[in-house]
Tab-separated table of C-alpha atoms in Angstrom:
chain	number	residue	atom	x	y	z
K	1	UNK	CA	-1.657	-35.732	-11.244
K	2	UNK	CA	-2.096	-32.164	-11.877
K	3	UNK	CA	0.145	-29.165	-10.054
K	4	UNK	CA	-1.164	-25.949	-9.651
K	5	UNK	CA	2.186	-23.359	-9.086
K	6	UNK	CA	1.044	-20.276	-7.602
K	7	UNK	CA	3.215	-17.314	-7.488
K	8	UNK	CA	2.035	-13.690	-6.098
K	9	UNK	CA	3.911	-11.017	-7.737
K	10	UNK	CA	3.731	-7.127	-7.511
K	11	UNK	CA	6.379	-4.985	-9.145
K	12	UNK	CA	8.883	-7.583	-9.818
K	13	UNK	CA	9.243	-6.890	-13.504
K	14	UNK	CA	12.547	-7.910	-13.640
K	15	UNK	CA	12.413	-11.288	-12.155
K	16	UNK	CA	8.718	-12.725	-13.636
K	17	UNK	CA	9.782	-14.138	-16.534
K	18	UNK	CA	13.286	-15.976	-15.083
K	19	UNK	CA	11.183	-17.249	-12.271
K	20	UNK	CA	8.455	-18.824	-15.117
K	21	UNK	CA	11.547	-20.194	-17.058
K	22	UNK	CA	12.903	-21.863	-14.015
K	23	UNK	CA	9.553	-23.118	-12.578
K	24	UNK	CA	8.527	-24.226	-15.961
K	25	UNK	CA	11.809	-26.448	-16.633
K	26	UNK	CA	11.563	-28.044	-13.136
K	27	UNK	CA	7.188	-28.955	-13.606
K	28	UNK	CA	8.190	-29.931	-17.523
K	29	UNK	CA	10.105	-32.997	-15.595
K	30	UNK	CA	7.690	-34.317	-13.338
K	31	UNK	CA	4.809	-36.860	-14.126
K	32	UNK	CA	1.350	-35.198	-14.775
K	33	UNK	CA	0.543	-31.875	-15.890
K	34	UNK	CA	0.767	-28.483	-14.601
K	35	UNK	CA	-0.498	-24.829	-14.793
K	36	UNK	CA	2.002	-22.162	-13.290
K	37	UNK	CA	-0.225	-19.101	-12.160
K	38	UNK	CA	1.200	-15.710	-11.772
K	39	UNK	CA	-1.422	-13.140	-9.541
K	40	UNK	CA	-0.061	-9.878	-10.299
K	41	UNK	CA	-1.049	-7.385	-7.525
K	42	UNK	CA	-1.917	-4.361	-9.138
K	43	UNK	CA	2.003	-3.548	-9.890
K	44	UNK	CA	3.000	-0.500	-11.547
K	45	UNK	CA	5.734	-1.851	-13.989
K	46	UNK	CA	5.582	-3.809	-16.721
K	47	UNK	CA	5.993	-7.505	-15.234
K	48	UNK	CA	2.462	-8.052	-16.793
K	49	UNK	CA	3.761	-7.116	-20.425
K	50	UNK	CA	7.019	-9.405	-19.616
K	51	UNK	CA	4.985	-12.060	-19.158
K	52	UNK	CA	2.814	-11.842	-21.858
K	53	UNK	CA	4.717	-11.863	-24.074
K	54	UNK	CA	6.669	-14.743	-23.300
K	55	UNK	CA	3.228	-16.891	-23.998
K	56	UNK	CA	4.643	-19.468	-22.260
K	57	UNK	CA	3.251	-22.846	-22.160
K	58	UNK	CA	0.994	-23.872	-19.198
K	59	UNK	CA	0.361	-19.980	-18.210
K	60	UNK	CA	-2.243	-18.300	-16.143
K	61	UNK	CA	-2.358	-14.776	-15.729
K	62	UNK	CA	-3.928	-12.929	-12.990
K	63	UNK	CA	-4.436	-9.231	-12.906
K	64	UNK	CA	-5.944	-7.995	-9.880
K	65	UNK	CA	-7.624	-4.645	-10.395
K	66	UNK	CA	-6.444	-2.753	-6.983
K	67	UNK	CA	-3.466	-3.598	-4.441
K	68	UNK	CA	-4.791	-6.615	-1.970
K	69	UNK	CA	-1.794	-8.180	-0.518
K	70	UNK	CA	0.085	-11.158	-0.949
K	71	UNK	CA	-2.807	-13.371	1.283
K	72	UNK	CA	-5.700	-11.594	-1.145
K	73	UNK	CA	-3.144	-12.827	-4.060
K	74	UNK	CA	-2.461	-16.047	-2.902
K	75	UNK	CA	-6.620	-16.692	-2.518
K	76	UNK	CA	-7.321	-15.481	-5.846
K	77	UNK	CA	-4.774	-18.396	-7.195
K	78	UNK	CA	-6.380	-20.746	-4.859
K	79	UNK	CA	-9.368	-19.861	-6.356
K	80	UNK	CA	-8.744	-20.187	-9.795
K	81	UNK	CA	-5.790	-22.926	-10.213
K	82	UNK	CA	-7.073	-26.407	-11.279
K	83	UNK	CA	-4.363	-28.518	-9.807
K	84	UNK	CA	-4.484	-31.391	-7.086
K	85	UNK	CA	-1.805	-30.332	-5.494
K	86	UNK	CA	-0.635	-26.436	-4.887
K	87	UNK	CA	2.676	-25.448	-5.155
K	88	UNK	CA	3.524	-21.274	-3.545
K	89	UNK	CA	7.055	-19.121	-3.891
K	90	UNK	CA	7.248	-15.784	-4.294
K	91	UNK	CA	8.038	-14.371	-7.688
K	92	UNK	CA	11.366	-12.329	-6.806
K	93	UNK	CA	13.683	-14.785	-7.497
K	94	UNK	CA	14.824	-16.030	-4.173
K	95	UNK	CA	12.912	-19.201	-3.681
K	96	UNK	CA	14.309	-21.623	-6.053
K	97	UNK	CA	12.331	-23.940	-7.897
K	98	UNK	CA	14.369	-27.161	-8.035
K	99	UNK	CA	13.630	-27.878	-4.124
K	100	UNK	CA	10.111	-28.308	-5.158
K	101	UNK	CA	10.632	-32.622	-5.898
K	102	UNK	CA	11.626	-33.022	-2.502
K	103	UNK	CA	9.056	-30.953	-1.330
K	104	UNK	CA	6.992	-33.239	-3.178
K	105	UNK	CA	8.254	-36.489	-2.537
K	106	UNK	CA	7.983	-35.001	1.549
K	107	UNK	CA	4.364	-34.378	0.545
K	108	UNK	CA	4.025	-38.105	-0.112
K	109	UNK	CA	5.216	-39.738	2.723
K	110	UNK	CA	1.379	-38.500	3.847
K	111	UNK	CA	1.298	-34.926	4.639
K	112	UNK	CA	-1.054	-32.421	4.385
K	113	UNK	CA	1.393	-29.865	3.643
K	114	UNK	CA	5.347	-29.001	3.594
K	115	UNK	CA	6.993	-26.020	4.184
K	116	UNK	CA	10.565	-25.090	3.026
K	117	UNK	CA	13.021	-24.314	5.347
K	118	UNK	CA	15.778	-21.560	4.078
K	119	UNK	CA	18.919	-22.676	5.275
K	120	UNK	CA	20.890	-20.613	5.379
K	121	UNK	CA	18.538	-17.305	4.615
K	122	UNK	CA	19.824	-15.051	2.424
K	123	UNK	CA	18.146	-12.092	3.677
K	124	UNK	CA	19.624	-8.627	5.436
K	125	UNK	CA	20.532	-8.924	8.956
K	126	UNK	CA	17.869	-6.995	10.534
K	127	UNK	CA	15.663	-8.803	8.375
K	128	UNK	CA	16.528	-12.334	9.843
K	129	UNK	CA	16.563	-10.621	13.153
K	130	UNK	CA	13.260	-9.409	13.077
K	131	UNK	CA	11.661	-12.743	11.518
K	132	UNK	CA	13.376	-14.066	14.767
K	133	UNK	CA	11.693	-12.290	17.336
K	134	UNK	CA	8.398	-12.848	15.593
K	135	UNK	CA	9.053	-16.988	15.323
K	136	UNK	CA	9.731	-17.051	19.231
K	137	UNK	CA	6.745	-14.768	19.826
K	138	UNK	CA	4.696	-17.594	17.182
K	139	UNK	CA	6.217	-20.031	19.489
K	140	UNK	CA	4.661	-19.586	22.550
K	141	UNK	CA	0.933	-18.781	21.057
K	142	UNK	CA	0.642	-20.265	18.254
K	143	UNK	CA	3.263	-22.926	17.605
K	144	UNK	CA	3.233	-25.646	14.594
K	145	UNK	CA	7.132	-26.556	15.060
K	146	UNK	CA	7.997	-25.350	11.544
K	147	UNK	CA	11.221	-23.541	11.702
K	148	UNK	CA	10.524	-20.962	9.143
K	149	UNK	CA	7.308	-19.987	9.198
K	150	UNK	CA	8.113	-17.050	6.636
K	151	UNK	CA	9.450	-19.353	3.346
K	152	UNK	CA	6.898	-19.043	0.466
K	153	UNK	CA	7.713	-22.394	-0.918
K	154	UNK	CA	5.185	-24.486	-0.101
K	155	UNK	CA	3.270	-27.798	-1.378
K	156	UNK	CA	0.029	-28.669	-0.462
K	157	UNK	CA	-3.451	-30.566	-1.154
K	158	UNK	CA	-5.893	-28.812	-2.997
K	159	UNK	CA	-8.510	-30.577	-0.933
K	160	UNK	CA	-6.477	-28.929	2.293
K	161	UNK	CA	-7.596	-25.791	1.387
K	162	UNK	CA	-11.054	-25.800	0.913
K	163	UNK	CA	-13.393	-23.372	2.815
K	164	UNK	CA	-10.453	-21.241	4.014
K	165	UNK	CA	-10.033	-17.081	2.838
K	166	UNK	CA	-6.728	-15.431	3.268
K	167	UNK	CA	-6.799	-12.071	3.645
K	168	UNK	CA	-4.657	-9.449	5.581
K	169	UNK	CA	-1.713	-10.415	6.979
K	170	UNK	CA	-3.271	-14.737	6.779
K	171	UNK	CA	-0.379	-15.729	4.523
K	172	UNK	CA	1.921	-15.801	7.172
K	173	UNK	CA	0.550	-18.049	9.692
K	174	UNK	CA	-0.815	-20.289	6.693
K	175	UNK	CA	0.773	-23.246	8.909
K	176	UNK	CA	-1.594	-22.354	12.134
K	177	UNK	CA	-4.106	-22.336	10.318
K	178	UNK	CA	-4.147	-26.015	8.052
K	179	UNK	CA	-2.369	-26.806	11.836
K	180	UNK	CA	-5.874	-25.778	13.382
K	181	UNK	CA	-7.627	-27.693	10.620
K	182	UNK	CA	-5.884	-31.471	11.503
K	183	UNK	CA	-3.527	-31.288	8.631
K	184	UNK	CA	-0.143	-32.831	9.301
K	185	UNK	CA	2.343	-30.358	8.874
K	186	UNK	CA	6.112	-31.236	7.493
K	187	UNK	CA	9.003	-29.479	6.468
K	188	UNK	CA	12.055	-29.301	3.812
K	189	UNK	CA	15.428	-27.708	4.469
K	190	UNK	CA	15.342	-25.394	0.532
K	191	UNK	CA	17.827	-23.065	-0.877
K	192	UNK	CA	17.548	-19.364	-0.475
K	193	UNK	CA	18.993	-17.093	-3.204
K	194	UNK	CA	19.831	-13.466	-2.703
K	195	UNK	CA	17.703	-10.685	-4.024
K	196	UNK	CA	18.971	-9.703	-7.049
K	197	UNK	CA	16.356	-7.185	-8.293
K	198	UNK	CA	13.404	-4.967	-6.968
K	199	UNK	CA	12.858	-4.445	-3.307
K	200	UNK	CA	10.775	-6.220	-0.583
K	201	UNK	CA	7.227	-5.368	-0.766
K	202	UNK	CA	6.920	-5.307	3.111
K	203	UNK	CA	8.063	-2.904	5.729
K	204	UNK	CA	9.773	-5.187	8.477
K	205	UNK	CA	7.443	-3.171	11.530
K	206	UNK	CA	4.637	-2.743	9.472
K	207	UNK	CA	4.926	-6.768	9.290
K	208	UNK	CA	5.093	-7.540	13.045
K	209	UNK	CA	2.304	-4.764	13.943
K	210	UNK	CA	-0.017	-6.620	11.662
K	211	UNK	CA	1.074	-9.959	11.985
K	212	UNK	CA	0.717	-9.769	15.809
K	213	UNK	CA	-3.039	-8.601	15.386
K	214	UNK	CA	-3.684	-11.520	13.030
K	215	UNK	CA	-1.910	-14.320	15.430
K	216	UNK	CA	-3.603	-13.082	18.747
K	217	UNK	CA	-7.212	-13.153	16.184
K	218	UNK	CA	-5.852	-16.515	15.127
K	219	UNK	CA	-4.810	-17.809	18.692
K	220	UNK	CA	-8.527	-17.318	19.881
K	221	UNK	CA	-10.782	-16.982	16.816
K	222	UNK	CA	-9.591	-20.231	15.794
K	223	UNK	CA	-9.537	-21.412	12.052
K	224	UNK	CA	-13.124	-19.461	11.596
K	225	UNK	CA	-10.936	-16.289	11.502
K	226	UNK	CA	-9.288	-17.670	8.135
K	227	UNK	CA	-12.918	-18.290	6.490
K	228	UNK	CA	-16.200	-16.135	7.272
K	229	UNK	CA	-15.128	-13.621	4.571
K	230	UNK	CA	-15.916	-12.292	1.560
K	231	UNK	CA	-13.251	-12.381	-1.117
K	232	UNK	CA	-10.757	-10.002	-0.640
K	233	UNK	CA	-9.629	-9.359	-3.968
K	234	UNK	CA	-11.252	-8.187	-7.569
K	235	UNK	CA	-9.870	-9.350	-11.269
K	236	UNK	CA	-9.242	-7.277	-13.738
K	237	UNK	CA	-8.461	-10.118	-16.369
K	238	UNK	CA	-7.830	-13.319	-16.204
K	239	UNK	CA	-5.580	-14.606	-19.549
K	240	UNK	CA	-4.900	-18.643	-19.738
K	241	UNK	CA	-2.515	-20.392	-22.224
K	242	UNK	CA	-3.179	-23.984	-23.769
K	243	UNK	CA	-2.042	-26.440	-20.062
K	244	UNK	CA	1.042	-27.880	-20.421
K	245	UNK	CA	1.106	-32.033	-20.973
């Protein structure tokens, strides 16, 4: 078996490498092999130095050549990792990487994908309010029954993906959409750390105005919505490292 971790990143300089050290002594334990892809979105710091120069075993590296968003990000690792089975968090530090065997050993009791669950969510209070509103709002459109919709740590199928394009604002109803496609959906209660460095990359109203354009497109476009476009992203290098055994 071959993982394929995916992590989005854009001006977390301070947390890139920690998060690679972390992921990478949690994959080095389990069977297989992996690859641990970091998609940096066109940050302005020096993350991208960071991590090259830790030339860490099992790394991909890729540099996206103009701000696309964390769904744009995520696609461009979909599109380029190698794995059977996909593995997301976000690169800030919060997500923490030894939930991802259960996560996995959820994943093989024959779903298609599982979703953490933060509990308890170690987030600002307007924050958690906000996410919230929008769940109960998800709720009565869109509904998959996943309790937090919002956690980046996520295991999937490769073959679960195929045919789909995030873009926009996608990445956070990725459940309604493998939902819409048949997959069986599961979840994982996960740990939540604090942020410790850098700041959130996305305005709390500036999330709900979009996201409610994208579920109401979602809610009666149907899965098409997530697919019948071009790639929203363009590389400005792609760097690989020997794969890890």
């Amino acid at each position: 078996m071959k993982y394929s971790v995916i992590i989005p990143v854009r001006n977390e300089e301070n947390s890139v490498v920690p998060v690679y050290l972390a992921v990478s002594e949690v994959m080095g334990r389990l069977p297989g092999t992996h690859e641990i892809i970091f998609i940096d979105d066109a940050s302005t710091d020096c993350g991208v130095l960071r991590l090259k120069a830790v030339q860490g075993k099992s790394l991909v590296l890729i540099e996206l050549a103009e701000h696309a968003g964390q769904a744009a990000a995520l696609q461009a690792g979909f599109d380029h990792a190698a794995g059977e089975i996909y593995i997301t968090l976000d690169g800030d530090g919060q997500n923490d990487p030894r939930d991802i065997p259960a996560l996995l050993a959820r994943l093989a009791e024959g779903f298609d994908l599982v979703c953490g669950w933060r509990s308890p969510r170690r987030d600002p209070a307007l924050k958690r309010i906000a996410s919230r509103a929008a769940y109960m709002v998800r709720s009565l459109t869109a509904g998959t029954g996943i309790h937090d919709v919002g956690c980046s740590l996520r295991v999937f199928r490769k073959k679960s993906t195929e045919g789909i394009c995030l873009w926009g604002g996608l990445h956070r109803f990725f459940d309604v959409i493998m939902a819409k496609r048949g997959c069986r959906i599961g979840e994982v209660r996960v740990t939540h750390h604090p942020r410790k460095n850098g700041v959130s990359k996305y305005g709390i109203w500036d999330r709900l105005k979009e996201g409610a354009g994208d579920l109401l497109r979602l809610r009666f476009g149907g899965a098409g919505y997530a697919t019948a476009h071009a790639r929203p992203y363009k590389i400005k290098c792609l760097s690989r490292t020997a794969p890890a055994a």
